[in-house]
Amino acid sequence: MTQVVTVFPRKVATRDPVFITMKDGVRLAATIWLPEDADERPVPAILELIPYRRRDGTVFRDMKMHPYVAGHGFACCRVDIRGSGDSEGLLTDEYTDLEQEDACEIIAWLARQPWCTGAVGMTGISWGGFNALQVAARRPPALKAIIALCCSDDRYADDVHYYGGNLLTEDGMWSSFILGLGALPPDPQIVGPRWRSMWRERLGATSCWSSTWLRHQRRDAYWKRGSVCEDFAAIDIPVYAISGWDDTYFNAVPRLMAGLTGPRKGLIGPWTHAYPFLGEPGPAIHYLKEAIRWWRHWLEGIDDGLMDEPAYTTYLKDPHRPAHCYPDHPGRWVRDPAWPSPNVQDKVLFLNAGTLENDPTEGTPMRLRSPVTAGRDCGRYGGYGGSVPDMAGDQRREDGLGLCFETSPLDADMDLLGAPALDITLGSDSTSGTLTARLCEVFEDGVSTLVTWGALNLRHRASFENPSPVPVGEPVRLRLSLNHCGRRIGRGSRLRLALSNQHWPVLWPQPAMPTFTVAPGTSRLTLPVRTPQPDDGLHLFDDAEISPPVAMDVLEDETHSRLLAIEATTRRETLTLTSNHGRFHLPDRENETWSRVSDCMSMTEDDPLSARLDTGWVLGYRSGEANAEATSRVVVTATEEKFRLEWRLEVRENGERIFEREGGEWIDRDHL
């Protein structure tokens, strides 16, 4: 149970707004929480730099976190990226060089303040985790350590744009959100009369970022910029990498553990895309205590044995029935000395005629041709399934649309920790196609729960930079790595590997509907099996503690829905995810904020070219003279040769439309 703490070792002062001037004259807005006596007893500083509007966007989590850490002897500085919130300038894309240069300037500014010891850390979740890694690679002198949560070291392979060389529908959803968010004004109470000119400047620069992202369908220089996996050695300071199994970005944690050479720790819990003290599904943990231990060790030199503990901590989920959302995951915490772990060994199973067995058996080639609507029950790529119904449901329908291989019932529990890998030889009747592999636990009554999955655009089988057509009629050997997982498979259950060549609506379908053939006994699945250790299941974390949340009046409750509609005549399937994130009045700053979103994905059976994504946001803000609402919409469709991107933004002030802009363009498909 989460406990609210009101008294800290040091009394906390809040400085807001603080404006930090960059070398080009642009002023960035910040909120700083620090001990009241920091001018007499300086403290290390911790930077979080993100674009999600500190006073009305992230304030709901910031107030639970930053004052708590400040009360234990740190200065927490939350900065709006240039062009966002109350900061001047323009926000033009993710993770730009200018953003990273600004971060280095902010770090130097923090280190110079009389209340700072000169030691600075950097942290953040999602965008803030990405740029913490990117800035660490630039080595600003005052930056001594980072905590990077729910983020990635590889912008192409492991973000919300492409996966396995396939376009993610999440790309359009994300750009729709950014389109709307960027159209909100700064706070007149903070920036004064110039708020309107700053707003006009932002609106005048409006564009849909998917236009850029769709023009980079390979792993080119655009994606390599900001992907720290290009040179792990550039990061020479300590890194704590954290994510959750129900998040999008957990694969980065073991990659960072394996790739970095300096001091590092990794933590993967059961959560979705959230700080662990807010973690859903539970159990949430006292993350702030862990963060404070990290900062004290690396920013103050206080050694309490933190780095003597096992480096890699993960939550092994127990077997559970499938559901579209979970309040919590049963399981246990386990610790390994490093990653890769000496406690994990490979177990190889061969894909025989419908079975997974220890030895290969030849047989008649098997045929794989999934309908284009396969994948609808597999959940959303970037799920928020603690309370939002977007996680994977029962997989029995999906299993029936593909090619399945399964073990006999297990005679003992099996712990999986790591990334299963499929080495497969297949033939194709098309020069293009996607192979999807799902690993499921099948209970004795037949219910099938998704454990992990992976997908590969076969044209990217040898390279994400230089794709090539699939040779028709010739056997192709390839490796498909599934996502990492941490899961106990129960005695009496069966493991099922299900193959398909569609994964809608997570992945955009290929223009052709290929048929693959797989010969029994020629392919194998490698499972990462972990040997249980004596200290598994220890109580590693205390219950979460937070500082008092921001005061708010709930004007409209949060609601979520998942609706599947199938038109019987046309056989068009439409999956609609809607979330009303509520409306809130914050009396301490006299503003209001509200938002809602609808993601609609549809496709007609047996027609991959009928795929359509229609995603839109409504985001509103009221403060002082400002009363604004932005409505964004992004629509993606495709022909055999081109993507069609259409977008629209409408902005209202006091209910009257004051701005609208729209765009539409055709973009060539590049091996997609």
XYZ file of C-alpha atoms in Angstrom:
672
model
C 0.000 0.000 0.000
C 1.332 3.444 -0.918
C 2.015 5.783 1.986
C 1.981 9.595 1.721
C 4.862 11.177 3.631
C 4.660 14.818 4.747
C 7.776 15.217 6.913
C 11.274 14.770 5.464
C 14.808 14.988 6.855
C 15.122 18.439 5.259
C 12.346 20.938 4.649
C 11.588 21.482 0.974
C 11.266 24.768 -0.916
C 9.765 25.076 -4.398
C 11.107 27.564 -6.922
C 8.760 28.066 -9.858
C 9.213 29.440 -12.392
C 12.956 29.407 -12.879
C 14.164 30.427 -16.329
C 17.454 29.030 -17.629
C 18.907 30.936 -20.584
C 20.581 28.979 -23.361
C 23.548 30.282 -25.367
C 21.223 31.329 -28.219
C 19.121 33.424 -25.836
C 16.166 31.008 -25.591
C 14.827 30.710 -22.041
C 13.748 27.309 -20.747
C 11.217 27.090 -17.913
C 11.900 24.930 -14.875
C 10.527 23.981 -11.490
C 13.115 23.254 -8.829
C 12.472 21.482 -5.523
C 15.343 21.666 -3.050
C 16.037 21.781 0.682
C 15.261 25.158 2.228
C 18.805 25.380 3.594
C 20.544 24.344 0.357
C 22.267 27.731 0.048
C 24.053 26.976 3.336
C 24.316 23.212 2.821
C 24.614 22.616 -0.949
C 23.208 19.444 -2.478
C 23.608 17.463 -5.710
C 21.135 18.268 -8.499
C 18.996 15.875 -10.541
C 17.647 16.911 -13.952
C 14.500 15.706 -15.734
C 14.040 17.234 -19.214
C 10.803 16.354 -21.052
C 8.146 18.092 -23.207
C 4.996 17.077 -21.342
C 4.166 20.405 -19.664
C 5.438 20.434 -16.110
C 2.648 22.581 -14.556
C -0.407 20.800 -15.952
C 0.873 17.609 -17.586
C 3.364 15.696 -15.462
C 2.584 17.608 -12.259
C 0.379 14.698 -11.143
C 3.422 12.435 -10.814
C 6.066 15.140 -10.282
C 4.565 16.243 -6.971
C 4.593 12.665 -5.689
C 8.251 12.234 -6.549
C 10.480 15.284 -6.775
C 9.644 16.862 -3.372
C 10.232 13.460 -1.739
C 13.715 13.181 -3.240
C 14.444 16.853 -2.470
C 13.477 16.253 1.142
C 16.258 13.686 1.352
C 18.935 16.138 0.289
C 18.822 16.786 -3.453
C 17.716 19.535 -5.831
C 15.266 18.153 -8.397
C 15.018 20.262 -11.535
C 12.138 19.559 -13.928
C 12.597 21.463 -17.214
C 10.227 21.894 -20.166
C 12.097 21.096 -23.394
C 12.364 24.133 -25.679
C 9.089 24.739 -27.491
C 7.025 22.904 -24.869
C 5.186 23.998 -21.733
C 6.454 27.426 -20.728
C 9.782 27.245 -22.560
C 10.609 29.454 -25.517
C 11.670 28.167 -28.928
C 10.225 25.400 -31.074
C 9.936 21.655 -30.606
C 10.593 20.107 -34.016
C 11.255 16.398 -33.449
C 12.285 13.794 -30.929
C 15.800 13.722 -29.454
C 17.379 16.422 -31.599
C 21.000 17.478 -31.290
C 19.767 20.852 -30.032
C 17.780 19.150 -27.254
C 20.904 17.321 -26.105
C 23.003 20.483 -26.316
C 20.410 22.275 -24.188
C 20.638 19.462 -21.634
C 24.412 19.851 -21.419
C 24.000 23.588 -20.866
C 21.386 22.998 -18.155
C 23.675 20.514 -16.392
C 26.521 23.047 -16.416
C 24.131 25.735 -15.107
C 22.964 23.487 -12.282
C 26.527 22.645 -11.293
C 27.340 26.382 -10.993
C 24.475 27.233 -8.645
C 25.472 28.175 -5.093
C 23.032 25.586 -3.702
C 24.603 22.764 -5.753
C 27.680 20.738 -4.837
C 28.627 20.581 -8.529
C 27.508 16.954 -8.927
C 24.521 16.385 -11.234
C 22.418 13.328 -12.085
C 19.862 12.951 -14.859
C 16.715 10.875 -14.855
C 13.439 10.417 -16.670
C 10.900 7.972 -17.961
C 10.189 7.403 -21.666
C 11.380 10.575 -23.462
C 13.337 11.539 -20.351
C 14.992 8.126 -20.238
C 15.983 8.358 -23.891
C 17.628 11.738 -23.489
C 19.306 10.736 -20.217
C 21.142 8.001 -22.139
C 21.850 10.317 -25.078
C 23.221 13.093 -22.871
C 25.333 10.601 -20.909
C 26.977 9.645 -24.207
C 27.965 13.320 -24.675
C 29.844 13.242 -21.362
C 29.097 16.676 -19.874
C 31.669 17.022 -17.059
C 29.219 17.596 -14.191
C 26.987 14.625 -15.044
C 27.964 11.806 -12.700
C 25.191 9.158 -13.054
C 21.757 8.562 -14.594
C 18.589 6.564 -14.014
C 16.864 5.779 -17.330
C 13.352 4.323 -17.133
C 11.115 2.798 -19.821
C 13.270 3.887 -22.752
C 15.501 2.451 -25.444
C 19.072 2.399 -26.621
C 17.918 1.726 -30.211
C 15.513 4.218 -31.798
C 14.783 2.080 -34.864
C 14.473 -1.421 -33.489
C 12.853 -0.671 -30.174
C 10.714 2.459 -30.067
C 7.168 3.214 -31.266
C 7.968 3.536 -34.978
C 9.301 0.253 -36.355
C 9.626 -3.260 -35.001
C 11.459 -6.072 -36.741
C 11.542 -3.967 -39.902
C 7.754 -3.490 -39.810
C 5.817 -0.243 -39.405
C 4.039 0.041 -36.074
C 0.570 1.584 -35.989
C 1.804 3.151 -32.747
C 3.788 5.583 -34.927
C 0.619 7.338 -36.101
C -0.942 7.245 -32.637
C 2.120 8.871 -31.123
C 2.361 11.601 -33.762
C -1.320 12.442 -33.245
C -0.651 13.016 -29.534
C 2.404 15.195 -30.180
C 0.473 17.153 -32.812
C -2.209 18.062 -30.278
C 0.116 18.584 -27.333
C 2.307 21.004 -29.254
C -0.701 23.183 -30.076
C -1.429 24.114 -26.448
C -0.295 27.539 -25.227
C 2.181 28.352 -22.483
C 0.786 29.491 -19.151
C -0.004 33.246 -19.074
C 0.496 33.162 -15.312
C 4.124 32.110 -15.890
C 5.313 33.797 -19.098
C 3.116 36.901 -18.885
C 1.727 38.871 -21.861
C 4.026 37.203 -24.381
C 2.136 33.921 -23.980
C 0.066 34.654 -27.081
C 3.035 35.415 -29.353
C 4.753 32.251 -28.130
C 1.564 30.313 -28.887
C 1.299 31.779 -32.404
C 4.901 30.819 -33.075
C 4.196 27.227 -32.056
C 1.052 27.005 -34.158
C 2.869 28.459 -37.143
C 5.428 25.647 -36.970
C 2.788 22.896 -36.775
C 3.549 19.685 -38.656
C 2.850 15.978 -38.362
C 6.012 14.192 -37.316
C 4.935 10.938 -38.955
C 5.776 12.666 -42.227
C 9.435 12.467 -41.199
C 9.282 9.067 -39.550
C 7.588 7.407 -42.550
C 10.362 8.640 -44.827
C 12.929 6.647 -42.868
C 11.753 3.055 -43.184
C 15.221 1.582 -42.845
C 17.697 1.803 -40.002
C 19.499 4.796 -41.476
C 21.461 7.698 -40.034
C 18.261 9.363 -38.830
C 17.584 6.522 -36.371
C 21.216 5.949 -35.476
C 21.373 9.489 -34.112
C 20.422 9.162 -30.493
C 20.702 5.357 -30.474
C 23.371 4.814 -27.841
C 23.756 1.167 -28.873
C 25.822 2.511 -31.781
C 28.622 3.122 -29.277
C 28.007 1.881 -25.751
C 31.565 2.857 -24.858
C 30.607 6.530 -25.155
C 28.752 6.195 -21.835
C 31.339 6.124 -19.064
C 29.160 7.018 -16.057
C 26.970 4.699 -13.944
C 23.587 3.755 -15.430
C 20.519 2.341 -13.684
C 18.154 0.973 -16.366
C 14.557 0.232 -15.337
C 11.379 -0.934 -17.067
C 8.410 -3.294 -16.687
C 7.373 -6.492 -18.459
C 4.065 -4.929 -19.541
C 5.835 -1.860 -20.929
C 7.168 -1.333 -24.450
C 10.837 -0.880 -23.583
C 11.982 -3.758 -21.364
C 14.270 -5.224 -24.067
C 16.617 -2.266 -23.605
C 17.419 -3.152 -19.995
C 19.265 -6.434 -20.714
C 20.889 -4.873 -23.803
C 22.257 -2.037 -21.678
C 23.377 -4.514 -19.025
C 25.256 -6.522 -21.650
C 26.575 -3.596 -23.692
C 27.720 -1.029 -21.150
C 31.104 -1.492 -19.545
C 30.838 0.901 -16.585
C 28.920 0.486 -13.313
C 25.321 -0.481 -14.031
C 22.206 -1.999 -12.557
C 19.061 -3.313 -14.211
C 15.524 -3.681 -12.860
C 12.438 -5.069 -14.617
C 9.191 -5.230 -12.675
C 5.646 -6.264 -13.607
C 4.582 -2.746 -14.636
C 3.436 -0.962 -17.753
C 4.744 2.476 -18.798
C 5.058 4.108 -15.369
C 7.466 4.915 -12.596
C 7.711 1.861 -10.290
C 6.188 3.702 -7.338
C 3.072 4.179 -9.501
C 3.484 0.763 -11.125
C 0.501 -0.980 -12.681
C -0.046 -3.872 -12.730
C 1.279 -4.196 -9.176
C 3.093 -4.741 -7.027
C 4.377 -1.179 -6.949
C 7.615 -0.669 -5.021
C 9.342 2.029 -2.979
C 11.248 3.173 -6.044
C 12.129 6.551 -4.518
C 14.114 4.812 -1.788
C 16.071 2.906 -4.447
C 16.666 6.088 -6.444
C 17.911 7.944 -3.371
C 20.324 5.103 -2.595
C 21.644 5.348 -6.177
C 22.048 9.124 -6.063
C 23.745 9.050 -2.656
C 26.217 6.453 -3.869
C 27.198 8.175 -7.097
C 26.587 11.875 -6.353
C 27.687 11.956 -2.714
C 29.994 8.970 -2.357
C 27.927 7.341 0.399
C 28.382 3.574 0.107
C 25.664 1.463 1.769
C 26.464 -1.684 -0.204
C 24.287 -0.817 -3.204
C 26.801 -1.973 -5.799
C 27.625 -5.139 -3.855
C 24.091 -6.402 -4.465
C 23.295 -8.514 -7.565
C 23.248 -6.260 -10.618
C 20.149 -7.565 -12.407
C 16.798 -7.759 -10.596
C 13.657 -8.998 -12.328
C 10.122 -9.991 -11.443
C 9.239 -13.507 -12.563
C 5.501 -13.545 -13.156
C 3.525 -16.591 -12.063
C 1.167 -18.359 -14.468
C -2.032 -16.351 -14.900
C -5.164 -16.397 -16.988
C -5.301 -13.934 -19.898
C -7.047 -10.593 -19.439
C -7.085 -7.248 -21.217
C -6.050 -5.482 -17.990
C -4.658 -6.574 -14.637
C -4.660 -4.902 -11.209
C -1.540 -6.874 -10.306
C 0.651 -9.794 -11.362
C 1.458 -12.585 -8.909
C 5.110 -13.568 -8.946
C 8.440 -13.260 -7.173
C 11.563 -11.132 -7.345
C 14.798 -12.795 -8.464
C 18.334 -11.478 -8.678
C 21.177 -12.390 -10.989
C 24.792 -11.264 -10.729
C 24.901 -9.920 -14.287
C 23.284 -10.136 -17.672
C 23.801 -12.458 -19.468
C 23.342 -14.516 -16.321
C 25.198 -17.699 -15.366
C 21.858 -18.888 -13.935
C 20.262 -19.046 -17.399
C 20.913 -21.912 -19.796
C 19.585 -22.559 -23.298
C 17.066 -25.327 -23.883
C 16.583 -26.287 -27.538
C 13.309 -27.689 -28.869
C 12.750 -28.716 -32.474
C 9.698 -27.768 -34.517
C 8.341 -31.121 -35.635
C 4.883 -31.882 -37.053
C 2.840 -29.798 -34.593
C 5.121 -30.550 -31.637
C 8.093 -29.065 -29.801
C 10.486 -31.876 -28.952
C 14.046 -32.479 -27.858
C 14.963 -34.281 -31.090
C 14.148 -33.389 -34.720
C 11.765 -35.522 -36.770
C 11.330 -35.110 -40.521
C 7.902 -35.016 -42.112
C 5.641 -33.463 -44.733
C 6.143 -29.687 -45.196
C 3.559 -27.572 -43.388
C 1.771 -24.566 -44.900
C 1.329 -21.196 -43.190
C -1.063 -18.550 -44.499
C -2.813 -16.426 -41.897
C -5.751 -14.120 -42.538
C -4.836 -10.441 -42.501
C -6.882 -9.929 -39.334
C -4.665 -12.289 -37.329
C -3.259 -10.477 -34.319
C -6.289 -8.584 -33.065
C -6.298 -10.384 -29.674
C -2.595 -9.791 -29.019
C -2.955 -6.438 -27.276
C -1.499 -3.064 -28.071
C 2.197 -2.561 -28.716
C 2.484 0.201 -26.150
C 0.014 -1.044 -23.577
C -1.133 0.598 -20.357
C -2.954 -2.454 -19.051
C -3.072 -1.714 -15.344
C -6.439 -0.045 -15.823
C -6.664 0.322 -19.612
C -8.060 -2.743 -21.461
C -5.339 -3.042 -24.092
C -3.320 -6.108 -23.057
C -3.424 -9.484 -24.829
C -6.487 -11.645 -24.242
C -7.055 -15.383 -24.682
C -4.872 -16.518 -27.596
C -6.921 -19.518 -28.721
C -8.389 -17.691 -31.713
C -4.950 -16.416 -32.702
C -3.407 -19.858 -32.291
C -6.018 -21.271 -34.634
C -5.066 -18.778 -37.370
C -1.479 -19.907 -37.583
C 0.827 -22.873 -37.385
C 1.260 -24.296 -33.872
C 3.920 -26.424 -32.209
C 3.610 -27.446 -28.575
C 5.276 -29.474 -25.876
C 3.800 -32.264 -23.838
C 2.449 -31.158 -20.436
C 5.385 -30.052 -18.299
C 6.260 -32.409 -15.455
C 7.812 -29.543 -13.449
C 7.702 -25.756 -13.316
C 9.938 -23.976 -15.827
C 11.307 -20.456 -15.272
C 12.003 -18.417 -18.402
C 14.207 -15.337 -18.199
C 15.554 -13.817 -21.374
C 14.744 -13.735 -25.069
C 13.577 -16.948 -26.760
C 14.947 -17.302 -30.286
C 13.560 -19.059 -33.341
C 15.973 -20.400 -35.961
C 13.780 -21.354 -38.870
C 14.049 -22.475 -42.467
C 11.043 -21.562 -44.586
C 9.990 -21.120 -48.165
C 7.775 -18.342 -49.504
C 5.656 -17.814 -52.617
C 6.165 -14.024 -52.342
C 9.148 -11.693 -52.318
C 7.817 -10.046 -49.159
C 6.165 -11.062 -45.928
C 6.316 -10.899 -42.145
C 6.835 -13.823 -39.810
C 5.371 -13.495 -36.324
C 6.122 -15.934 -33.506
C 4.150 -16.065 -30.255
C 5.088 -18.154 -27.240
C 2.066 -19.077 -25.129
C 1.344 -21.020 -21.969
C -1.595 -23.364 -22.546
C -3.458 -24.413 -19.436
C -5.024 -27.815 -18.979
C -8.463 -26.485 -19.995
C -7.034 -25.087 -23.271
C -6.875 -21.406 -22.353
C -3.827 -19.827 -24.003
C -1.907 -16.923 -22.398
C 0.644 -14.898 -24.335
C 4.081 -15.083 -22.736
C 6.125 -13.227 -25.371
C 6.293 -12.615 -29.111
C 8.472 -11.338 -31.917
C 8.179 -10.460 -35.591
C 10.476 -10.003 -38.574
C 9.946 -8.436 -41.981
C 11.616 -11.099 -44.117
C 13.125 -8.479 -46.403
C 15.090 -7.339 -43.342
C 16.269 -10.866 -42.534
C 19.940 -9.999 -43.112
C 19.971 -6.257 -42.466
C 17.705 -3.472 -41.237
C 19.786 -1.030 -43.294
C 19.825 -2.870 -46.621
C 16.654 -4.949 -47.059
C 16.293 -7.305 -50.009
C 13.468 -9.324 -51.605
C 12.789 -12.842 -50.422
C 13.855 -15.450 -53.028
C 10.633 -17.153 -54.126
C 10.608 -20.925 -53.864
C 14.016 -21.171 -52.221
C 14.571 -22.164 -48.582
C 15.523 -19.166 -46.441
C 17.272 -19.538 -43.099
C 16.685 -16.786 -40.578
C 16.696 -16.015 -36.870
C 13.787 -14.333 -35.152
C 14.453 -13.125 -31.616
C 11.355 -12.836 -29.468
C 10.996 -10.197 -26.781
C 12.588 -10.829 -23.411
C 10.308 -12.327 -20.784
C 10.327 -13.269 -17.115
C 7.763 -15.960 -16.467
C 7.176 -19.195 -14.600
C 5.436 -21.839 -16.721
C 3.432 -24.097 -14.426
C 3.645 -27.862 -14.105
C 0.911 -29.467 -16.223
C 0.821 -26.600 -18.735
C 2.109 -26.854 -22.278
C 4.305 -24.378 -24.126
C 2.943 -23.473 -27.543
C 4.849 -21.735 -30.315
C 2.358 -20.187 -32.752
C 3.555 -18.845 -36.101
C 1.601 -16.450 -38.320
C 2.386 -14.076 -41.150
C 0.165 -11.199 -40.018
C 0.026 -9.222 -36.771
C -2.644 -6.571 -37.189
C -3.316 -4.063 -35.713
C 0.095 -3.869 -34.022
C 2.044 -4.114 -37.303
C 1.062 -2.602 -40.637
C 0.358 -5.479 -43.061
C 2.537 -6.262 -46.047
C 0.825 -5.572 -49.408
C 0.881 -9.254 -50.355
C -0.575 -12.248 -48.488
C 2.252 -14.774 -48.667
C 2.171 -18.491 -48.048
C 5.121 -19.918 -46.139
C 6.154 -23.552 -45.958
C 8.056 -25.057 -43.037
C 9.551 -28.546 -43.118
C 9.332 -30.441 -39.794
C 12.612 -31.041 -38.018
C 14.497 -28.221 -39.787
C 13.824 -25.420 -37.312
C 14.350 -24.964 -33.598
C 13.246 -22.834 -30.680
C 15.808 -21.875 -28.031
C 14.377 -21.130 -24.591
C 16.257 -19.200 -21.851
C 15.642 -21.428 -18.830
C 16.674 -20.055 -15.460
C 17.723 -22.318 -12.611
C 16.008 -21.250 -9.354
C 18.350 -19.764 -6.753
C 18.218 -19.959 -2.931
C 17.445 -16.257 -2.505
C 14.594 -16.158 -5.076
C 11.446 -14.627 -3.694
C 13.112 -12.461 -1.084
C 11.281 -9.336 0.034
C 13.506 -6.892 -1.830
C 11.460 -3.696 -1.829
C 9.409 -1.782 0.701
C 5.893 -0.544 -0.032
C 5.819 2.653 -2.057
C 6.105 6.044 -0.391
C 5.339 9.388 -2.029
C 5.198 13.066 -1.174
C 1.718 14.651 -1.098
C 0.008 14.676 -4.523
C -0.964 17.949 -6.138
C -4.322 19.198 -4.877
C -7.013 18.721 -7.503
C -10.728 18.781 -8.064
C -11.951 15.983 -10.331
C -14.369 17.547 -12.803
C -14.663 14.467 -15.022
C -13.667 10.902 -14.201
C -11.246 8.790 -16.186
C -12.835 6.049 -18.342
C -11.527 3.514 -20.855
C -13.117 1.140 -23.351
C -12.182 -1.489 -25.936
C -14.739 -2.192 -28.668
C -14.490 -4.788 -31.425
C -17.030 -4.558 -34.264
C -17.273 -6.996 -37.184
C -19.509 -6.037 -40.082
C -21.096 -9.348 -41.105
C -21.545 -8.556 -44.802
C -18.219 -6.925 -45.673
C -16.256 -8.802 -42.982
C -14.576 -5.557 -41.977
C -13.190 -5.690 -38.439
C -12.817 -2.473 -36.452
C -11.047 -2.284 -33.112
C -11.572 0.983 -31.242
C -9.700 1.928 -28.093
C -10.984 5.025 -26.325
C -9.700 6.710 -23.199
C -11.086 9.748 -21.467
C -8.241 10.754 -19.186
C -10.534 13.007 -17.177
C -10.723 16.708 -16.448
C -9.041 18.285 -13.430
C -8.906 21.651 -11.722
C -5.679 22.391 -9.868
C -6.542 25.053 -7.277
C -2.971 25.825 -6.190
C -2.190 27.139 -9.687
C -5.712 27.913 -10.868
C -5.672 25.929 -14.070
C -7.628 23.112 -15.664
C -6.487 20.282 -17.899
C -8.344 17.574 -19.823
C -7.706 15.045 -22.580
C -9.232 12.104 -24.399
C -8.154 9.862 -27.257
C -9.672 7.451 -29.756
C -7.593 4.929 -31.730
C -9.561 3.169 -34.464
C -7.941 0.369 -36.492
C -9.878 -1.441 -39.189
C -9.335 -3.895 -42.040
C -11.420 -6.096 -44.279
C -10.822 -9.813 -44.172
C -8.395 -11.030 -46.877
C -7.522 -7.508 -48.088
C -4.276 -6.148 -46.594
C -4.645 -2.950 -48.619
C -7.848 -2.113 -46.734
C -5.944 -1.422 -43.496
C -6.747 1.946 -41.928
C -5.593 3.736 -38.793
C -7.669 6.692 -37.624
C -6.339 8.185 -34.397
C -7.201 11.443 -32.702
C -6.751 13.413 -29.496
C -8.550 16.230 -27.749
C -6.317 18.127 -25.301
C -7.453 21.152 -23.346
C -5.949 23.711 -21.034
C -7.245 26.729 -19.134
C -5.119 29.150 -17.115
C -5.426 32.905 -16.706
C -6.322 34.412 -20.080
C -5.737 31.106 -21.862
C -8.640 28.755 -22.556
C -7.578 26.444 -25.368
C -8.514 23.090 -26.819
C -6.588 21.276 -29.555
C -8.112 18.495 -31.650
C -5.680 16.394 -33.677
C -6.310 13.606 -36.149
C -3.964 11.335 -38.078
C -5.140 8.834 -40.707
C -2.862 6.261 -42.343
C -3.827 4.043 -45.283
C -1.779 2.402 -48.033
C -1.732 1.119 -51.573
C 0.577 -1.596 -52.798
C 3.344 0.924 -53.433
C 2.673 3.928 -51.191
C 1.528 5.016 -47.753
C -1.065 7.752 -47.520
C -0.679 10.079 -44.526
C -3.397 12.591 -43.749
C -3.546 14.820 -40.712
C -5.502 17.705 -39.318
C -5.197 20.058 -36.359
C -7.900 22.374 -35.117
C -7.418 24.760 -32.192
C -10.171 26.602 -30.349
C -9.910 29.482 -27.919
C -12.899 30.111 -25.657
C -14.836 27.718 -27.884
C -14.096 29.611 -31.113
C -11.893 28.118 -33.817
C -8.772 30.236 -34.203
C -6.444 27.907 -36.093
C -6.606 24.939 -38.416
C -4.053 23.186 -40.531
C -4.079 19.925 -42.433
C -1.827 17.967 -44.703
C -1.822 14.950 -46.954
C 0.965 13.176 -48.781
C 1.940 9.944 -50.477
C 5.126 8.266 -49.261
C 6.762 5.372 -51.099
C 6.801 2.016 -49.337
C 10.390 0.906 -48.938
C 10.402 -2.878 -48.516
C 7.392 -2.603 -46.195
